[in-house]
Amino acid sequence: MTPTTTIALIRHGQTPWNAEFRIQGRTDIPLNDTGRKQAQDAATTLGEGWHAIATSPLTRAAETARIIAAELGLDSPTAVEHLVERDYGRAEGLGAGEELESVRIPGGFQEAEPEVEVAARGLLALEHLRDTHPGHRVIAVAHGSFIRLTIASLFEFDAPRIGNASVTVLTHDESGWELQTVNGEPARGLAARTD
């Protein structure tokens, strides 16, 4: 019998670019004070009983993870490259308007990482965390588009926008993956039998 592994995907806290509605992607923007408070609130939402924490290597995720780890008494976060945000190519740094529209192409933006590649990378990240921490409860701090595209692909549904410092929980057992919550709200039993 396969033990149940629980993974909580947390989007990093707010950054100045989030507050300005600018696309971040791989651009390495730190948290603002609101984001740091959101990270503390996420730790309170998660509560006790977690075994490990992983993070995207980008500063905003790593700082969120360090705050959560300190609040919950966990060891320092482990960086997992696959958790990094989607590369938005020429759209990074842009907000809504003519300049953003000038780099838009069908299915995304010029020079951006394709959504299917982000989703495939997301599944690799989930499998890595499951295989590294079988039967444990693991927190993974990542990014909005990364989380949304990963769960949308895995569970074949139109996933909502992922809020800053929100909690999305998946479990894995002998039946496969099951989505428990999205943005802290019940996911109503979406399951993917992928094993």
PDB file of C-alpha atoms in Angstrom:
ATOM      1  CA  MET A   1       0.000   0.000   0.000  1.00  0.00           C
ATOM      2  CA  THR A   2       1.361   3.415  -1.012  1.00  0.00           C
ATOM      3  CA  PRO A   3       1.497   5.927   1.859  1.00  0.00           C
ATOM      4  CA  THR A   4      -0.383   9.179   1.360  1.00  0.00           C
ATOM      5  CA  THR A   5       1.871  12.116   0.572  1.00  0.00           C
ATOM      6  CA  THR A   6       0.469  15.629   0.980  1.00  0.00           C
ATOM      7  CA  ILE A   7       1.877  18.604  -0.914  1.00  0.00           C
ATOM      8  CA  ALA A   8       0.790  22.167  -0.161  1.00  0.00           C
ATOM      9  CA  LEU A   9       1.584  24.466  -3.082  1.00  0.00           C
ATOM     10  CA  ILE A  10       1.900  28.057  -1.876  1.00  0.00           C
ATOM     11  CA  ARG A  11       2.183  31.024  -4.180  1.00  0.00           C
ATOM     12  CA  HIS A  12       4.788  33.531  -2.951  1.00  0.00           C
ATOM     13  CA  GLY A  13       3.665  36.693  -1.182  1.00  0.00           C
ATOM     14  CA  GLN A  14       3.084  39.994  -2.945  1.00  0.00           C
ATOM     15  CA  THR A  15       5.912  41.893  -4.658  1.00  0.00           C
ATOM     16  CA  PRO A  16       6.032  45.495  -5.889  1.00  0.00           C
ATOM     17  CA  TRP A  17       5.398  44.227  -9.431  1.00  0.00           C
ATOM     18  CA  ASN A  18       2.326  42.272  -8.252  1.00  0.00           C
ATOM     19  CA  ALA A  19       1.003  45.474  -6.702  1.00  0.00           C
ATOM     20  CA  GLU A  20       1.583  47.260 -10.031  1.00  0.00           C
ATOM     21  CA  PHE A  21      -0.005  44.405 -12.070  1.00  0.00           C
ATOM     22  CA  ARG A  22       3.212  43.798 -13.999  1.00  0.00           C
ATOM     23  CA  ILE A  23       4.174  40.378 -15.373  1.00  0.00           C
ATOM     24  CA  GLN A  24       7.128  38.945 -13.427  1.00  0.00           C
ATOM     25  CA  GLY A  25       7.918  35.513 -14.832  1.00  0.00           C
ATOM     26  CA  ARG A  26      11.599  34.719 -14.222  1.00  0.00           C
ATOM     27  CA  THR A  27      12.487  38.333 -13.347  1.00  0.00           C
ATOM     28  CA  ASP A  28      13.746  38.095  -9.767  1.00  0.00           C
ATOM     29  CA  ILE A  29      11.661  40.587  -7.776  1.00  0.00           C
ATOM     30  CA  PRO A  30      11.694  40.505  -3.927  1.00  0.00           C
ATOM     31  CA  LEU A  31       8.691  40.616  -1.624  1.00  0.00           C
ATOM     32  CA  ASN A  32       7.260  43.853  -0.323  1.00  0.00           C
ATOM     33  CA  ASP A  33       6.037  44.303   3.271  1.00  0.00           C
ATOM     34  CA  THR A  34       2.553  43.117   2.324  1.00  0.00           C
ATOM     35  CA  GLY A  35       4.083  39.954   0.871  1.00  0.00           C
ATOM     36  CA  ARG A  36       6.034  39.263   4.063  1.00  0.00           C
ATOM     37  CA  LYS A  37       2.845  39.591   6.138  1.00  0.00           C
ATOM     38  CA  GLN A  38       1.026  37.298   3.673  1.00  0.00           C
ATOM     39  CA  ALA A  39       3.761  34.677   4.161  1.00  0.00           C
ATOM     40  CA  GLN A  40       3.236  34.820   7.938  1.00  0.00           C
ATOM     41  CA  ASP A  41      -0.519  34.466   7.416  1.00  0.00           C
ATOM     42  CA  ALA A  42       0.048  31.469   5.113  1.00  0.00           C
ATOM     43  CA  ALA A  43       2.020  29.764   7.898  1.00  0.00           C
ATOM     44  CA  THR A  44      -0.910  30.295  10.250  1.00  0.00           C
ATOM     45  CA  THR A  45      -3.291  28.830   7.651  1.00  0.00           C
ATOM     46  CA  LEU A  46      -1.044  25.795   7.137  1.00  0.00           C
ATOM     47  CA  GLY A  47      -0.730  25.083  10.852  1.00  0.00           C
ATOM     48  CA  GLU A  48       1.506  22.429  12.404  1.00  0.00           C
ATOM     49  CA  GLY A  49       2.344  18.929  11.210  1.00  0.00           C
ATOM     50  CA  TRP A  50       4.514  19.608   8.146  1.00  0.00           C
ATOM     51  CA  HIS A  51       7.758  17.728   7.617  1.00  0.00           C
ATOM     52  CA  ALA A  52       9.686  19.752   5.014  1.00  0.00           C
ATOM     53  CA  ILE A  53       9.556  22.835   2.811  1.00  0.00           C
ATOM     54  CA  ALA A  54      10.822  23.333  -0.745  1.00  0.00           C
ATOM     55  CA  THR A  55      10.988  26.483  -2.816  1.00  0.00           C
ATOM     56  CA  SER A  56      11.480  27.893  -6.262  1.00  0.00           C
ATOM     57  CA  PRO A  57      14.959  29.427  -6.486  1.00  0.00           C
ATOM     58  CA  LEU A  58      13.533  32.905  -7.224  1.00  0.00           C
ATOM     59  CA  THR A  59      13.926  35.429  -4.382  1.00  0.00           C
ATOM     60  CA  ARG A  60      10.221  36.109  -3.816  1.00  0.00           C
ATOM     61  CA  ALA A  61       9.463  32.409  -3.333  1.00  0.00           C
ATOM     62  CA  ALA A  62      12.592  31.694  -1.298  1.00  0.00           C
ATOM     63  CA  GLU A  63      11.838  34.557   1.099  1.00  0.00           C
ATOM     64  CA  THR A  64       8.232  33.398   1.470  1.00  0.00           C
ATOM     65  CA  ALA A  65       9.487  29.883   2.198  1.00  0.00           C
ATOM     66  CA  ARG A  66      12.006  31.108   4.793  1.00  0.00           C
ATOM     67  CA  ILE A  67       9.274  33.049   6.615  1.00  0.00           C
ATOM     68  CA  ILE A  68       6.939  30.031   6.617  1.00  0.00           C
ATOM     69  CA  ALA A  69       9.736  27.698   7.744  1.00  0.00           C
ATOM     70  CA  ALA A  70      10.639  30.018  10.634  1.00  0.00           C
ATOM     71  CA  GLU A  71       6.994  30.356  11.703  1.00  0.00           C
ATOM     72  CA  LEU A  72       6.463  26.564  11.652  1.00  0.00           C
ATOM     73  CA  GLY A  73       9.833  25.521  13.075  1.00  0.00           C
ATOM     74  CA  LEU A  74      10.933  23.699   9.907  1.00  0.00           C
ATOM     75  CA  ASP A  75      14.453  23.250   8.570  1.00  0.00           C
ATOM     76  CA  SER A  76      15.632  25.716   5.920  1.00  0.00           C
ATOM     77  CA  PRO A  77      13.824  25.387   2.587  1.00  0.00           C
ATOM     78  CA  THR A  78      15.352  23.285  -0.172  1.00  0.00           C
ATOM     79  CA  ALA A  79      15.505  24.936  -3.608  1.00  0.00           C
ATOM     80  CA  VAL A  80      13.909  22.861  -6.392  1.00  0.00           C
ATOM     81  CA  GLU A  81      14.653  24.220  -9.863  1.00  0.00           C
ATOM     82  CA  HIS A  82      11.474  22.758 -11.404  1.00  0.00           C
ATOM     83  CA  LEU A  83       9.332  25.016  -9.150  1.00  0.00           C
ATOM     84  CA  VAL A  84      10.504  28.175 -10.938  1.00  0.00           C
ATOM     85  CA  GLU A  85       7.908  30.424 -12.580  1.00  0.00           C
ATOM     86  CA  ARG A  86       7.041  30.398 -16.263  1.00  0.00           C
ATOM     87  CA  ASP A  87       9.414  32.377 -18.458  1.00  0.00           C
ATOM     88  CA  TYR A  88       7.205  35.084 -19.972  1.00  0.00           C
ATOM     89  CA  GLY A  89       9.794  36.200 -22.513  1.00  0.00           C
ATOM     90  CA  ARG A  90       9.322  39.720 -23.823  1.00  0.00           C
ATOM     91  CA  ALA A  91       6.222  40.281 -21.667  1.00  0.00           C
ATOM     92  CA  GLU A  92       8.171  40.376 -18.402  1.00  0.00           C
ATOM     93  CA  GLY A  93       7.990  43.738 -16.665  1.00  0.00           C
ATOM     94  CA  LEU A  94       4.993  44.859 -18.692  1.00  0.00           C
ATOM     95  CA  GLY A  95       1.520  45.743 -17.475  1.00  0.00           C
ATOM     96  CA  ALA A  96      -1.717  45.875 -19.427  1.00  0.00           C
ATOM     97  CA  GLY A  97      -1.562  48.199 -22.407  1.00  0.00           C
ATOM     98  CA  GLU A  98      -0.224  48.689 -25.906  1.00  0.00           C
ATOM     99  CA  GLU A  99       3.320  47.544 -25.131  1.00  0.00           C
ATOM    100  CA  LEU A 100       2.076  44.223 -23.732  1.00  0.00           C
ATOM    101  CA  GLU A 101      -0.283  43.747 -26.657  1.00  0.00           C
ATOM    102  CA  SER A 102       2.596  44.321 -29.068  1.00  0.00           C
ATOM    103  CA  VAL A 103       4.360  41.163 -27.805  1.00  0.00           C
ATOM    104  CA  ARG A 104       1.222  38.998 -27.575  1.00  0.00           C
ATOM    105  CA  ILE A 105       0.961  36.003 -29.930  1.00  0.00           C
ATOM    106  CA  PRO A 106      -1.631  33.207 -30.132  1.00  0.00           C
ATOM    107  CA  GLY A 107      -1.322  31.177 -26.925  1.00  0.00           C
ATOM    108  CA  GLY A 108       0.937  33.614 -25.086  1.00  0.00           C
ATOM    109  CA  PHE A 109       3.761  36.075 -25.623  1.00  0.00           C
ATOM    110  CA  GLN A 110       6.840  36.302 -27.813  1.00  0.00           C
ATOM    111  CA  GLU A 111       9.728  34.170 -26.501  1.00  0.00           C
ATOM    112  CA  ALA A 112       7.642  32.847 -23.579  1.00  0.00           C
ATOM    113  CA  GLU A 113       7.833  29.281 -22.265  1.00  0.00           C
ATOM    114  CA  PRO A 114       4.860  27.308 -23.702  1.00  0.00           C
ATOM    115  CA  GLU A 115       2.125  26.456 -21.209  1.00  0.00           C
ATOM    116  CA  VAL A 116       2.437  22.724 -21.922  1.00  0.00           C
ATOM    117  CA  GLU A 117       6.108  22.849 -20.949  1.00  0.00           C
ATOM    118  CA  VAL A 118       5.298  24.621 -17.689  1.00  0.00           C
ATOM    119  CA  ALA A 119       2.676  21.968 -16.871  1.00  0.00           C
ATOM    120  CA  ALA A 120       5.091  19.129 -17.695  1.00  0.00           C
ATOM    121  CA  ARG A 121       7.741  20.715 -15.478  1.00  0.00           C
ATOM    122  CA  GLY A 122       5.133  21.097 -12.743  1.00  0.00           C
ATOM    123  CA  LEU A 123       4.325  17.391 -12.814  1.00  0.00           C
ATOM    124  CA  LEU A 124       8.055  16.611 -12.588  1.00  0.00           C
ATOM    125  CA  ALA A 125       8.255  18.857  -9.510  1.00  0.00           C
ATOM    126  CA  LEU A 126       5.298  17.103  -7.867  1.00  0.00           C
ATOM    127  CA  GLU A 127       6.751  13.671  -8.619  1.00  0.00           C
ATOM    128  CA  HIS A 128      10.131  14.743  -7.216  1.00  0.00           C
ATOM    129  CA  LEU A 129       8.537  15.962  -3.979  1.00  0.00           C
ATOM    130  CA  ARG A 130       6.398  12.809  -3.706  1.00  0.00           C
ATOM    131  CA  ASP A 131       9.380  10.511  -4.285  1.00  0.00           C
ATOM    132  CA  THR A 132      11.689  12.482  -1.972  1.00  0.00           C
ATOM    133  CA  HIS A 133       9.155  12.669   0.882  1.00  0.00           C
ATOM    134  CA  PRO A 134       6.917   9.566   0.612  1.00  0.00           C
ATOM    135  CA  GLY A 135       4.140   9.537   3.186  1.00  0.00           C
ATOM    136  CA  HIS A 136       5.043  12.990   4.488  1.00  0.00           C
ATOM    137  CA  ARG A 137       3.480  16.459   4.423  1.00  0.00           C
ATOM    138  CA  VAL A 138       5.513  18.855   2.315  1.00  0.00           C
ATOM    139  CA  ILE A 139       5.148  22.576   1.571  1.00  0.00           C
ATOM    140  CA  ALA A 140       6.335  23.853  -1.822  1.00  0.00           C
ATOM    141  CA  VAL A 141       6.508  27.606  -2.427  1.00  0.00           C
ATOM    142  CA  ALA A 142       6.185  28.453  -6.103  1.00  0.00           C
ATOM    143  CA  HIS A 143       4.395  30.868  -8.430  1.00  0.00           C
ATOM    144  CA  GLY A 144       0.895  31.669  -9.661  1.00  0.00           C
ATOM    145  CA  SER A 145       1.140  30.637 -13.300  1.00  0.00           C
ATOM    146  CA  PHE A 146       3.226  27.592 -12.406  1.00  0.00           C
ATOM    147  CA  ILE A 147       0.623  26.347  -9.905  1.00  0.00           C
ATOM    148  CA  ARG A 148      -2.382  27.181 -12.103  1.00  0.00           C
ATOM    149  CA  LEU A 149      -0.966  25.501 -15.218  1.00  0.00           C
ATOM    150  CA  THR A 150       0.232  22.448 -13.297  1.00  0.00           C
ATOM    151  CA  ILE A 151      -3.084  21.687 -11.621  1.00  0.00           C
ATOM    152  CA  ALA A 152      -5.103  22.590 -14.725  1.00  0.00           C
ATOM    153  CA  SER A 153      -3.167  20.021 -16.739  1.00  0.00           C
ATOM    154  CA  LEU A 154      -3.025  17.316 -14.080  1.00  0.00           C
ATOM    155  CA  PHE A 155      -6.718  17.513 -13.205  1.00  0.00           C
ATOM    156  CA  GLU A 156      -8.036  18.642 -16.605  1.00  0.00           C
ATOM    157  CA  PHE A 157     -10.049  21.646 -15.489  1.00  0.00           C
ATOM    158  CA  ASP A 158     -10.033  25.405 -15.935  1.00  0.00           C
ATOM    159  CA  ALA A 159      -8.017  26.386 -12.870  1.00  0.00           C
ATOM    160  CA  PRO A 160      -8.601  29.848 -11.395  1.00  0.00           C
ATOM    161  CA  ARG A 161      -6.011  32.578 -10.895  1.00  0.00           C
ATOM    162  CA  ILE A 162      -3.847  31.703  -7.897  1.00  0.00           C
ATOM    163  CA  GLY A 163      -3.732  34.393  -5.202  1.00  0.00           C
ATOM    164  CA  ASN A 164      -0.596  35.583  -3.418  1.00  0.00           C
ATOM    165  CA  ALA A 165       0.293  33.299  -0.481  1.00  0.00           C
ATOM    166  CA  SER A 166      -2.776  31.125  -1.111  1.00  0.00           C
ATOM    167  CA  VAL A 167      -2.760  27.419  -0.248  1.00  0.00           C
ATOM    168  CA  THR A 168      -3.463  24.698  -2.836  1.00  0.00           C
ATOM    169  CA  VAL A 169      -3.266  21.145  -1.463  1.00  0.00           C
ATOM    170  CA  LEU A 170      -2.790  17.865  -3.342  1.00  0.00           C
ATOM    171  CA  THR A 171      -2.473  14.325  -2.038  1.00  0.00           C
ATOM    172  CA  HIS A 172      -0.998  11.236  -3.637  1.00  0.00           C
ATOM    173  CA  ASP A 173      -1.668   7.589  -2.733  1.00  0.00           C
ATOM    174  CA  GLU A 174      -2.049   4.269  -4.567  1.00  0.00           C
ATOM    175  CA  SER A 175      -4.986   5.711  -6.547  1.00  0.00           C
ATOM    176  CA  GLY A 176      -2.980   8.656  -7.894  1.00  0.00           C
ATOM    177  CA  TRP A 177      -3.248  12.393  -7.342  1.00  0.00           C
ATOM    178  CA  GLU A 178      -6.221  14.145  -5.766  1.00  0.00           C
ATOM    179  CA  LEU A 179      -6.743  17.890  -5.494  1.00  0.00           C
ATOM    180  CA  GLN A 180      -8.019  18.863  -2.045  1.00  0.00           C
ATOM    181  CA  THR A 181      -8.065  22.670  -2.128  1.00  0.00           C
ATOM    182  CA  VAL A 182      -7.371  25.513  -4.568  1.00  0.00           C
ATOM    183  CA  ASN A 183      -6.708  28.978  -3.138  1.00  0.00           C
ATOM    184  CA  GLY A 184      -7.774  27.579   0.236  1.00  0.00           C
ATOM    185  CA  GLU A 185     -11.207  26.534  -1.058  1.00  0.00           C
ATOM    186  CA  PRO A 186     -12.424  22.901  -1.381  1.00  0.00           C
ATOM    187  CA  ALA A 187     -11.675  21.427  -4.820  1.00  0.00           C
ATOM    188  CA  ARG A 188     -14.676  19.094  -4.775  1.00  0.00           C
ATOM    189  CA  GLY A 189     -12.829  15.835  -5.334  1.00  0.00           C
ATOM    190  CA  LEU A 190     -10.923  16.413  -8.569  1.00  0.00           C
ATOM    191  CA  ALA A 191      -8.712  13.385  -9.044  1.00  0.00           C
ATOM    192  CA  ALA A 192      -6.186  12.305 -11.646  1.00  0.00           C
ATOM    193  CA  ARG A 193      -5.391   8.617 -11.912  1.00  0.00           C
ATOM    194  CA  THR A 194      -2.022   9.031 -13.580  1.00  0.00           C
ATOM    195  CA  ASP A 195      -0.005   6.184 -12.035  1.00  0.00           C
TER     196      ASP A 195
END
